[in-house]
CSV table of C-alpha atoms in Angstrom, one decimal:
chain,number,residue,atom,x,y,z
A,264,UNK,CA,12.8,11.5,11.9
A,265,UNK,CA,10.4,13.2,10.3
A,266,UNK,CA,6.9,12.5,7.8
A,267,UNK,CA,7.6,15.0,5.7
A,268,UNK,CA,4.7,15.3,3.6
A,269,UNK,CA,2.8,14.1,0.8
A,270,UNK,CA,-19.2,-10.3,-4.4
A,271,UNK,CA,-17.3,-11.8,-1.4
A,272,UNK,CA,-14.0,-12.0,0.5
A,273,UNK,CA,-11.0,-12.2,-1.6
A,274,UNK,CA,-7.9,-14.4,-0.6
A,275,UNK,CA,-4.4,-13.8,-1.8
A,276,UNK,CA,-3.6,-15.5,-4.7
A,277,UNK,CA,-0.8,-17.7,-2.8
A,278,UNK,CA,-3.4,-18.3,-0.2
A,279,UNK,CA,-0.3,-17.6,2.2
A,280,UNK,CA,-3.4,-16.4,4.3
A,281,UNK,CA,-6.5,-14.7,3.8
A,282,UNK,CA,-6.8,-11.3,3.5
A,283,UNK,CA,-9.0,-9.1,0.8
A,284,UNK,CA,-7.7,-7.7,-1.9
A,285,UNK,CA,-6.9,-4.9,-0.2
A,286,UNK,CA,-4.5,-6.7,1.6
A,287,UNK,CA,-2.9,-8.1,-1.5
A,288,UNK,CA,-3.6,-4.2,-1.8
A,289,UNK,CA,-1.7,-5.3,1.9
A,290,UNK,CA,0.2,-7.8,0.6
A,291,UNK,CA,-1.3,-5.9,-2.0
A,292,UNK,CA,-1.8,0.8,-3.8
A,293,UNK,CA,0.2,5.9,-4.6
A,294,UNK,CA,1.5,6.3,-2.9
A,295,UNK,CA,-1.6,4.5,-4.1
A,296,UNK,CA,-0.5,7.9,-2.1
A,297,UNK,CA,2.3,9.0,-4.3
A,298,UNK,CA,0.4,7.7,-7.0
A,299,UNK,CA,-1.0,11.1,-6.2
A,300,UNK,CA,0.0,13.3,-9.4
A,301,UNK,CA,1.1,15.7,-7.0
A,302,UNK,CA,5.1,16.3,-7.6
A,303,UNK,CA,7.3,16.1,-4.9
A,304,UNK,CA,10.5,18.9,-4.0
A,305,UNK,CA,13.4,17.0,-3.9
A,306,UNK,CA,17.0,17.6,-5.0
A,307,UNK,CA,17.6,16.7,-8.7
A,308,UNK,CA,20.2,14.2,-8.4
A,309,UNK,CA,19.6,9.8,-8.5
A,310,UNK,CA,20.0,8.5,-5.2
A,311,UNK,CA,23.3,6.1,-4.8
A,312,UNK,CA,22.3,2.3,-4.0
A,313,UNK,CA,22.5,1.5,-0.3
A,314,UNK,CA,21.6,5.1,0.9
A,315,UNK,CA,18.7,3.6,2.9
A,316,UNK,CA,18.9,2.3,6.6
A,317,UNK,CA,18.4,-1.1,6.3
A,318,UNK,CA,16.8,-0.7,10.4
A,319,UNK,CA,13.4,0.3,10.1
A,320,UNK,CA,11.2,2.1,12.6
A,321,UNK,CA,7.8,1.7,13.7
A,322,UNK,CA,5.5,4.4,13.2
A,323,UNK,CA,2.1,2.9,13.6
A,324,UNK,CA,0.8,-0.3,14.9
A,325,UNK,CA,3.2,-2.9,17.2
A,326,UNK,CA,6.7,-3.4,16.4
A,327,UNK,CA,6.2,-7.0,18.1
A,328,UNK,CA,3.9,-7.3,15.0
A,329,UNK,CA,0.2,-7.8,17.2
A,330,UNK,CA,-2.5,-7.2,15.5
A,331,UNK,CA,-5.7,-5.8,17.0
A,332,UNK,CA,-8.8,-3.1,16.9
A,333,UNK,CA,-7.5,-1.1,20.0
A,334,UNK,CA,-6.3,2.6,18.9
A,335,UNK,CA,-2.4,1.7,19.1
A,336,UNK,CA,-3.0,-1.1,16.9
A,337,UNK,CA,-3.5,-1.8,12.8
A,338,UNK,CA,-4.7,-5.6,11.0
A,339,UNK,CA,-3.1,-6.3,7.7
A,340,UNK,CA,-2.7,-2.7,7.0
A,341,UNK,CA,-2.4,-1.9,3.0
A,342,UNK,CA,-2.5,1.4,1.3
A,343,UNK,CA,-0.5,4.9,3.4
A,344,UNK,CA,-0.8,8.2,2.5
A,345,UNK,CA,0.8,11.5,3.6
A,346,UNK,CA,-1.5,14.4,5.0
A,347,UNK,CA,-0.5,17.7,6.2
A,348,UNK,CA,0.4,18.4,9.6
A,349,UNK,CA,3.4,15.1,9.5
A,350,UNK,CA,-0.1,12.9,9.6
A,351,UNK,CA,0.4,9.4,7.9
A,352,UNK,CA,-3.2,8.0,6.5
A,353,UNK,CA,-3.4,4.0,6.6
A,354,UNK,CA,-6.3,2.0,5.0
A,355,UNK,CA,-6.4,-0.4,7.7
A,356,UNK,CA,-7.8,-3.0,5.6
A,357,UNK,CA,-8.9,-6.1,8.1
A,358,UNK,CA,-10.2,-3.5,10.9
A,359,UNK,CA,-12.4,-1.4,8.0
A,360,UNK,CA,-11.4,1.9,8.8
A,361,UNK,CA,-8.8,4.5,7.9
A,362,UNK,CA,-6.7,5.5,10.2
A,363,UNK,CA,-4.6,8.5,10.9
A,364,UNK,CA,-1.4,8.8,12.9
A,365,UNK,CA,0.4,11.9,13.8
A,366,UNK,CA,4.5,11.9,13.7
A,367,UNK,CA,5.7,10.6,16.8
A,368,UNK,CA,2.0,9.1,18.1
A,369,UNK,CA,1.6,5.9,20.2
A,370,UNK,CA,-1.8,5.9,18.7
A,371,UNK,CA,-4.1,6.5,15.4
A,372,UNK,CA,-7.3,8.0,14.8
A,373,UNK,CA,-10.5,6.8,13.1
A,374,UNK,CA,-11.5,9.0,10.0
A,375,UNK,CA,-13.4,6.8,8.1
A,376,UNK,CA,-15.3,3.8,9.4
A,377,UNK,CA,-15.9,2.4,12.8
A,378,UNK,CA,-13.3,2.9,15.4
A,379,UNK,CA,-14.4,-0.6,16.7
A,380,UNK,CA,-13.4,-2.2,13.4
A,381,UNK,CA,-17.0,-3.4,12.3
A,382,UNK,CA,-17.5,-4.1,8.8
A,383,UNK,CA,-20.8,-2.7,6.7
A,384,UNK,CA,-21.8,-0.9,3.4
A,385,UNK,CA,-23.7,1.9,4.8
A,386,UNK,CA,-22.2,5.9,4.4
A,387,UNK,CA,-20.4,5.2,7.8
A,388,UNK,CA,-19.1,1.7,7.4
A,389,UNK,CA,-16.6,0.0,5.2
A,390,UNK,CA,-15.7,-3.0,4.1
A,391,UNK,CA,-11.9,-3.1,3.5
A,392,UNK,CA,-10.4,-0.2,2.9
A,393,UNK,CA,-7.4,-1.2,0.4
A,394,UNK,CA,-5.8,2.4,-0.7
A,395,UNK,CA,-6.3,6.1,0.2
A,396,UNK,CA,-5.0,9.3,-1.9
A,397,UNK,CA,-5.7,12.5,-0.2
A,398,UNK,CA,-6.6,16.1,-2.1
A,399,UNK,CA,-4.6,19.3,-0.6
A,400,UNK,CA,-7.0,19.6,2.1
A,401,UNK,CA,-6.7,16.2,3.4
A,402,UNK,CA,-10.1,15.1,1.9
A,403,UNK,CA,-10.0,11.0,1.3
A,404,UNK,CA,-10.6,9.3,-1.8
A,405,UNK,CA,-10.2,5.6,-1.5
A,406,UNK,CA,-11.2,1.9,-2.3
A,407,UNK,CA,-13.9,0.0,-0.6
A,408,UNK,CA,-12.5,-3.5,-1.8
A,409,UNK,CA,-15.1,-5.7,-0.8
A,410,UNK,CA,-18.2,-2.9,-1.1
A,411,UNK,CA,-16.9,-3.0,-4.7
A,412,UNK,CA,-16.6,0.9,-4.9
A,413,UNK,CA,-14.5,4.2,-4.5
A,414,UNK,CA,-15.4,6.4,-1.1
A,415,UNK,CA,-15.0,10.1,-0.8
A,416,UNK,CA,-15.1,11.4,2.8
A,417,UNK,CA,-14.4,14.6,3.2
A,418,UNK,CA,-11.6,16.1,6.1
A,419,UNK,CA,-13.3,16.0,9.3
A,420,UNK,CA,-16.6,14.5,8.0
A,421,UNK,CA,-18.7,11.5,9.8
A,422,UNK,CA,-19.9,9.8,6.8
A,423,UNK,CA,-18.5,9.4,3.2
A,424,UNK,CA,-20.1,9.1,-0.2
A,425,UNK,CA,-19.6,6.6,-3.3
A,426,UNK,CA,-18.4,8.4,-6.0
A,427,UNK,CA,-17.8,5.2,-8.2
A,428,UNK,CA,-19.2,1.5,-8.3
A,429,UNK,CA,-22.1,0.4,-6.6
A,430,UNK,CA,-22.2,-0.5,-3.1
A,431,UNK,CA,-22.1,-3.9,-2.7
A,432,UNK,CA,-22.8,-5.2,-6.1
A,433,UNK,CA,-19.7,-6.5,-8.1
A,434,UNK,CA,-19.6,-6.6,-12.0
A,435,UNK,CA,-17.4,-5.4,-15.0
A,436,UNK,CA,-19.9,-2.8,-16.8
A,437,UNK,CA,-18.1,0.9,-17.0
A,438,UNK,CA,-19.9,1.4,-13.8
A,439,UNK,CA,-19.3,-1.6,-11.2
A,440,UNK,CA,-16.1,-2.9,-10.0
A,441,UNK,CA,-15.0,-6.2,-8.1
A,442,UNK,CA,-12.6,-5.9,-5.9
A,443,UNK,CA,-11.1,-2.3,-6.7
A,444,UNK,CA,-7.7,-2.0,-4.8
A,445,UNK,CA,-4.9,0.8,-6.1
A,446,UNK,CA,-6.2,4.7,-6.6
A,447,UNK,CA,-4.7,7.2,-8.1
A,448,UNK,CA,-6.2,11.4,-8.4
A,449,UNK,CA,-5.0,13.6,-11.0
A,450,UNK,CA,-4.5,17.0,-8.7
A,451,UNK,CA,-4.7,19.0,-11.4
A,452,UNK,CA,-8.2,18.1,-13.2
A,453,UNK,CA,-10.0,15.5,-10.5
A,454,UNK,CA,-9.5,12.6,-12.8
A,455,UNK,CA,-9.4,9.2,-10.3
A,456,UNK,CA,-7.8,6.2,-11.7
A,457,UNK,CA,-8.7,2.7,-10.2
A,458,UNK,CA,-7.0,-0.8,-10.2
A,459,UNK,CA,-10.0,-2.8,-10.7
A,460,UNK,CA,-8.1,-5.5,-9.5
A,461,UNK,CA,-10.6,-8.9,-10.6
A,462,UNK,CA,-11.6,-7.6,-13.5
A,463,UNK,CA,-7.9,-7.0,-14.7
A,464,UNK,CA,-8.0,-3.7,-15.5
A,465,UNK,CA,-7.2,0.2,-14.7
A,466,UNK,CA,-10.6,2.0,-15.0
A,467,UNK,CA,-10.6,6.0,-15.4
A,468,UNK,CA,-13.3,8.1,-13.6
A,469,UNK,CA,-13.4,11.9,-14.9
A,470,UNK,CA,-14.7,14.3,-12.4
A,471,UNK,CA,-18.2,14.0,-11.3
A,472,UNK,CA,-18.8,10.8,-14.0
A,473,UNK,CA,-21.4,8.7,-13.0
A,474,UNK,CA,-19.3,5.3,-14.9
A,475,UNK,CA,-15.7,5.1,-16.3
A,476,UNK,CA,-13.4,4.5,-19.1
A,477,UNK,CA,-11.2,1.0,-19.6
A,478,UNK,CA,-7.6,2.9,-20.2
A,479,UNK,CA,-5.4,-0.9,-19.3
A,480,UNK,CA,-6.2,-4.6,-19.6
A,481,UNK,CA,-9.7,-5.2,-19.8
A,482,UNK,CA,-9.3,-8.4,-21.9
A,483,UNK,CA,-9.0,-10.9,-19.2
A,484,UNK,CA,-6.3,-12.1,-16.9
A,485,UNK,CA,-3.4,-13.5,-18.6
A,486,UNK,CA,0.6,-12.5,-19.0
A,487,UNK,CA,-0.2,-11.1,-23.2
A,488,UNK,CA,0.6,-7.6,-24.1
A,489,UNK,CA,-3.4,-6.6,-23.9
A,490,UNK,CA,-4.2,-8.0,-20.4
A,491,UNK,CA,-3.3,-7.9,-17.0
A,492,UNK,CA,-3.4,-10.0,-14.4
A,493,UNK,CA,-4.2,-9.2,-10.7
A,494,UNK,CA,-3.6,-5.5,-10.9
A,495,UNK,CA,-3.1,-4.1,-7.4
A,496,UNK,CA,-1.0,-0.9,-7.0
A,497,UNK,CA,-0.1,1.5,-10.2
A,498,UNK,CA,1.3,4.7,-10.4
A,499,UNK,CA,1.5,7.6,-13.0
A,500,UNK,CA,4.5,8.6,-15.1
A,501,UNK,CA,3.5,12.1,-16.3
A,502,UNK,CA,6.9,12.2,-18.0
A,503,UNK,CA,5.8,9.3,-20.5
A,504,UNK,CA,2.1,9.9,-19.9
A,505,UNK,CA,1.3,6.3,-18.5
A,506,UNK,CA,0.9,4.1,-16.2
A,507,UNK,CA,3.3,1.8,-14.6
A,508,UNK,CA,1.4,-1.1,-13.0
A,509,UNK,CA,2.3,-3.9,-10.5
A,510,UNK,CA,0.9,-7.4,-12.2
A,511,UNK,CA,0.8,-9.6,-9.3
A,512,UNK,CA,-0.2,-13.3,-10.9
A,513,UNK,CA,2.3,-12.4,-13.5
A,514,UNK,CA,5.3,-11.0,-11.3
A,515,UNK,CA,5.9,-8.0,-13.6
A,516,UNK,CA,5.8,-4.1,-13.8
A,517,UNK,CA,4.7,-2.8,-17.1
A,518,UNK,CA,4.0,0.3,-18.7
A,519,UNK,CA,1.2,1.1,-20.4
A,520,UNK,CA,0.5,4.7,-22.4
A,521,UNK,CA,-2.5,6.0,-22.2
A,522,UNK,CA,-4.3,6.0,-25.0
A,523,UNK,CA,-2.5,2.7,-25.8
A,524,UNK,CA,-3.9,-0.9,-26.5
A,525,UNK,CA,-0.9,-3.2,-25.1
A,526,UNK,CA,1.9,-2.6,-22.4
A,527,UNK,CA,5.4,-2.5,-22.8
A,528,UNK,CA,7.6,-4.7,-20.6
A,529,UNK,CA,9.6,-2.8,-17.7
A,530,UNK,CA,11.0,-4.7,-14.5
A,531,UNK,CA,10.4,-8.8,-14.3
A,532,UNK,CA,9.5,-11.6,-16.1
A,533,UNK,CA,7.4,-10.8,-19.4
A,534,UNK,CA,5.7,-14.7,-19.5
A,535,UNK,CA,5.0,-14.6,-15.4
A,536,UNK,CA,7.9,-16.5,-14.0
A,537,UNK,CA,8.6,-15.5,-10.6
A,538,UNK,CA,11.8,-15.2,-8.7
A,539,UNK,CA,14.4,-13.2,-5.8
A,540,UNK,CA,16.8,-12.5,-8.1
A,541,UNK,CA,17.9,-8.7,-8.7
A,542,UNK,CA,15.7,-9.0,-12.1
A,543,UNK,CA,13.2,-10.9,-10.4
A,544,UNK,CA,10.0,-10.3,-8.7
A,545,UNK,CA,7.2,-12.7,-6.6
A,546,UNK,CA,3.6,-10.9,-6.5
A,547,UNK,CA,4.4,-6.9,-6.5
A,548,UNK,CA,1.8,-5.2,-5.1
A,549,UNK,CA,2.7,-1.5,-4.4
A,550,UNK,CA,5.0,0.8,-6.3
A,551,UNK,CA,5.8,4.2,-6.7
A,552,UNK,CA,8.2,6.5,-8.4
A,553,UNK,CA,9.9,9.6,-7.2
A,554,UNK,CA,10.2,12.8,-9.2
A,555,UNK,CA,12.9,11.7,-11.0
A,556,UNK,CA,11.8,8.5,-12.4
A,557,UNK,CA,13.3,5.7,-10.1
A,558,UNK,CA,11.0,3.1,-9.3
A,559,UNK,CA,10.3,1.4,-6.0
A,560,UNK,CA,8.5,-1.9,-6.1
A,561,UNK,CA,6.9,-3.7,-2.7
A,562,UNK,CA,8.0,-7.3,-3.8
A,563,UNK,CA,5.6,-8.8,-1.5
A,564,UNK,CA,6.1,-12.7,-1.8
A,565,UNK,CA,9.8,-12.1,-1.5
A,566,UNK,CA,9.4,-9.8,1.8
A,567,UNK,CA,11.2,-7.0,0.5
A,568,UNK,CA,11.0,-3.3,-1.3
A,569,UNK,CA,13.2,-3.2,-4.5
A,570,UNK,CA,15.3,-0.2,-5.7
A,571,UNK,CA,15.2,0.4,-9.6
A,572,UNK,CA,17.3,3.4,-11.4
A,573,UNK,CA,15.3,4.9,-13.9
A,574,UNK,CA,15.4,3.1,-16.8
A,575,UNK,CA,17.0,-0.1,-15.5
A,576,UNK,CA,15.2,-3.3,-14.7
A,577,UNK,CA,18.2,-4.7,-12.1
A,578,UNK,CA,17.4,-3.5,-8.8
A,579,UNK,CA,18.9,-3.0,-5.5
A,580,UNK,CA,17.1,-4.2,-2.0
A,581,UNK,CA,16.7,-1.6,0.4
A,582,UNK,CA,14.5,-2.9,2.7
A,583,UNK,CA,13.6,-6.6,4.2
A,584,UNK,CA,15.2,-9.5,3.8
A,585,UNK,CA,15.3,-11.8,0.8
A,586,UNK,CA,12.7,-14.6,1.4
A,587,UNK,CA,12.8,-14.3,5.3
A,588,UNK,CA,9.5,-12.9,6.6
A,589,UNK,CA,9.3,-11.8,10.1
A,590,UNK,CA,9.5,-9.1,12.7
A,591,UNK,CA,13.1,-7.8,13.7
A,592,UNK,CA,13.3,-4.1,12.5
A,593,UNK,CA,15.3,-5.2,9.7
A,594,UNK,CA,12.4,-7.5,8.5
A,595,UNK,CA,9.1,-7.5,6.5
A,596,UNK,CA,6.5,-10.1,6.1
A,597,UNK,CA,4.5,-9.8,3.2
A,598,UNK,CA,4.5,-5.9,2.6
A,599,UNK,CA,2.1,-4.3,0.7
A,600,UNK,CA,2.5,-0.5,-0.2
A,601,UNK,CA,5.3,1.8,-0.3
A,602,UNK,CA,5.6,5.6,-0.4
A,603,UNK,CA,8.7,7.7,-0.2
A,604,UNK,CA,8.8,11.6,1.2
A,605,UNK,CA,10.3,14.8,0.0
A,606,UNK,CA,13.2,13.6,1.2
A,607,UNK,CA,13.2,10.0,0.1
A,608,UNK,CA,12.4,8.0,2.9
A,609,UNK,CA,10.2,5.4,2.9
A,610,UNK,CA,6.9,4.1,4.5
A,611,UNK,CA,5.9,0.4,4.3
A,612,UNK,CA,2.7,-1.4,4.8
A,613,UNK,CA,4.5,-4.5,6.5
A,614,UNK,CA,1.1,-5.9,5.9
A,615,UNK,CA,1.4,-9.5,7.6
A,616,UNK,CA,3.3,-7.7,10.9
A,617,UNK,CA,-0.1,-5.2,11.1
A,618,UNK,CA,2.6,-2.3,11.5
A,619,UNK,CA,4.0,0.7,9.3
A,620,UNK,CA,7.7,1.0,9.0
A,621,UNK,CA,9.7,4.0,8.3
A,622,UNK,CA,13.8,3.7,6.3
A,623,UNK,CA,15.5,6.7,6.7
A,624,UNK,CA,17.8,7.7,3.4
A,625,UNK,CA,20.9,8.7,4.5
């Protein structure tokens, strides 16, 4: 096994229990991490169904599923990114602090916030951390959910800075947030994209702007063609120029052009019904693509990551267990992000067991 590289307290929607957004962000971003427009190097062919090991393996935080500030341990852990050096970056969301683990580690390391887990809204502390996409030299962009704003902390550094939103003060002008939760960093130009999650909407940030630009939903929550609903994780499709976002009230994944005013329908219900059928989907919260277009969704209410072929909206479970939450290696309970490596395995936020859990692909 290898990582081979790349307001107030919000509840979950379900009120299965109470985590931010974040953590719906942990239930809940591209990779938040490979919603990095970074491409990955893979062999050009579509992975067969099934290819996966249904066995997971923990890679950070308990396998029993404990929770806890101690350095071995994560609480309601939401969005992972890959670093160099086979290092695995978590936004510990309920201990306020990023974390980063090195391959094989019994323990992570604080980067960003308190070690001890204390929450503030100061240049040192955080306030759950909900998703984290890193530049090529491991500097940290992420979300602040509940400080309403985006954090940059440089590689190494004992303090961050906010580079969007204000701390602490939620709203919906082109310069607040409330409750931000997925991130996304155009490699190439700087450009951050945010899931501004309770204002139902994807917010654009060009390099050094002091206030953003509405490029999805902004017309309130609801399941029409204009809005969204509960946005948590997203991810960019350079080939189609958009964004494919996770609606969590209304159990879809749509596509929406930028540049565009509405969203076209792509996996799930297009009027919000929810179910754990292969077509079906119960609050997504993460997803991500790999470089050739197939789509992985973390179907959080249903306890399982779904499998889509490019271009088809019946997918394939390749990891947890249909509507049984818990803690055997072959389980999940309530995931919330998903990322796959250059070679196509994946890492899950198994939010609800505080752990990270690494599928092989075979």
């Amino acid at each position: 096994m290898s990582y081979n590289s790349t307001g107030t307290i919000i509840t979950r929607l379900t009120v299965k229990y109470q985590i931010t957004c974040a953590a719906q962000c942990a239930n809940l971003f591209t990779n938040c991490n490979t919603a990095v427009f970074d491409s990955l190097t893979i062999p050009q062919y579509t992975p067969s169904l099934y290819r996966w090991n249904t066995t997971g393996i923990t890679v950070a935080g308990a396998s029993s599923g404990s929770g806890g500030t101690a350095d071995n341990l994560l609480y309601a852990p939401n969005g992972i990114a890959l670093g160099s050096f086979d290092s695995l970056y978590i936004a510990d969301l309920n201990n306020n602090r990023i974390q980063r683990w090195l391959i094989n580690a019994s323990n992570g390391t604080t980067v960003a916030g308190l070690s001890n887990g204390t929450a503030g809204a100061s240049s040192v502390t955080l306030n759950s951390p909900a998703s984290v996409v890193l530049d090529s030299n491991d500097n940290m962009y992420f979300t602040d959910t509940n400080n309403h704003r985006v954090v940059y902390w440089a590689n190494g550094a004992s303090s961050g800075t906010t580079i969007a939103g204000i701390t602490g003060i939620a709203g919906s002008t082109n310069n607040t947030f409330y409750g931000p939760c997925g991130i996304a960093r155009d490699s190439s130009t700087g450009t951050l994209y945010i899931a501004d999650t309770y204002n139902h909407r994807i917010m654009q940030y060009l390099l050094n702007a002091s206030s953003g630009t509405v490029v999805a939903g902004g017309n309130g929550a609801g399941p029409g063609i204009t809005q969204l609903a509960y946005p948590y994780g997203f991810t960019f499709d350079s080939s189609s120029n958009s964004l494919l976002i996770a609606n969590a009230q209304t159990n879809n994944i749509v596509r929406w052009v930028l540049g565009a005013s509405s969203w076209t329908l792509v996996i799930g219900s297009p009027t919000g019904s929810s179910g754990s059928t292969s077509t079906l989907i119960n609050q997504p919260i993460g997803i991500t693509l790999d470089p050739i277009g197939n789509i992985y969704v973390v179907d959080s209410d249903n306890h399982r990551i779904q499998f889509f072929v490019a271009g088809q909206s019946n997918g394939t479970t390749i990891a947890g267990v249909t509507g049984s939450p818990g803690t055997s290696q072959n389980q999940l309970n309530y995931p919330c992000w998903v990322i796959v490596d250059n070679q196509l395995n994946l890492y899950v936020s198994d939010t609800s067991n505080n752990r990270v859990q690494f599928f092989s692909h075979s």
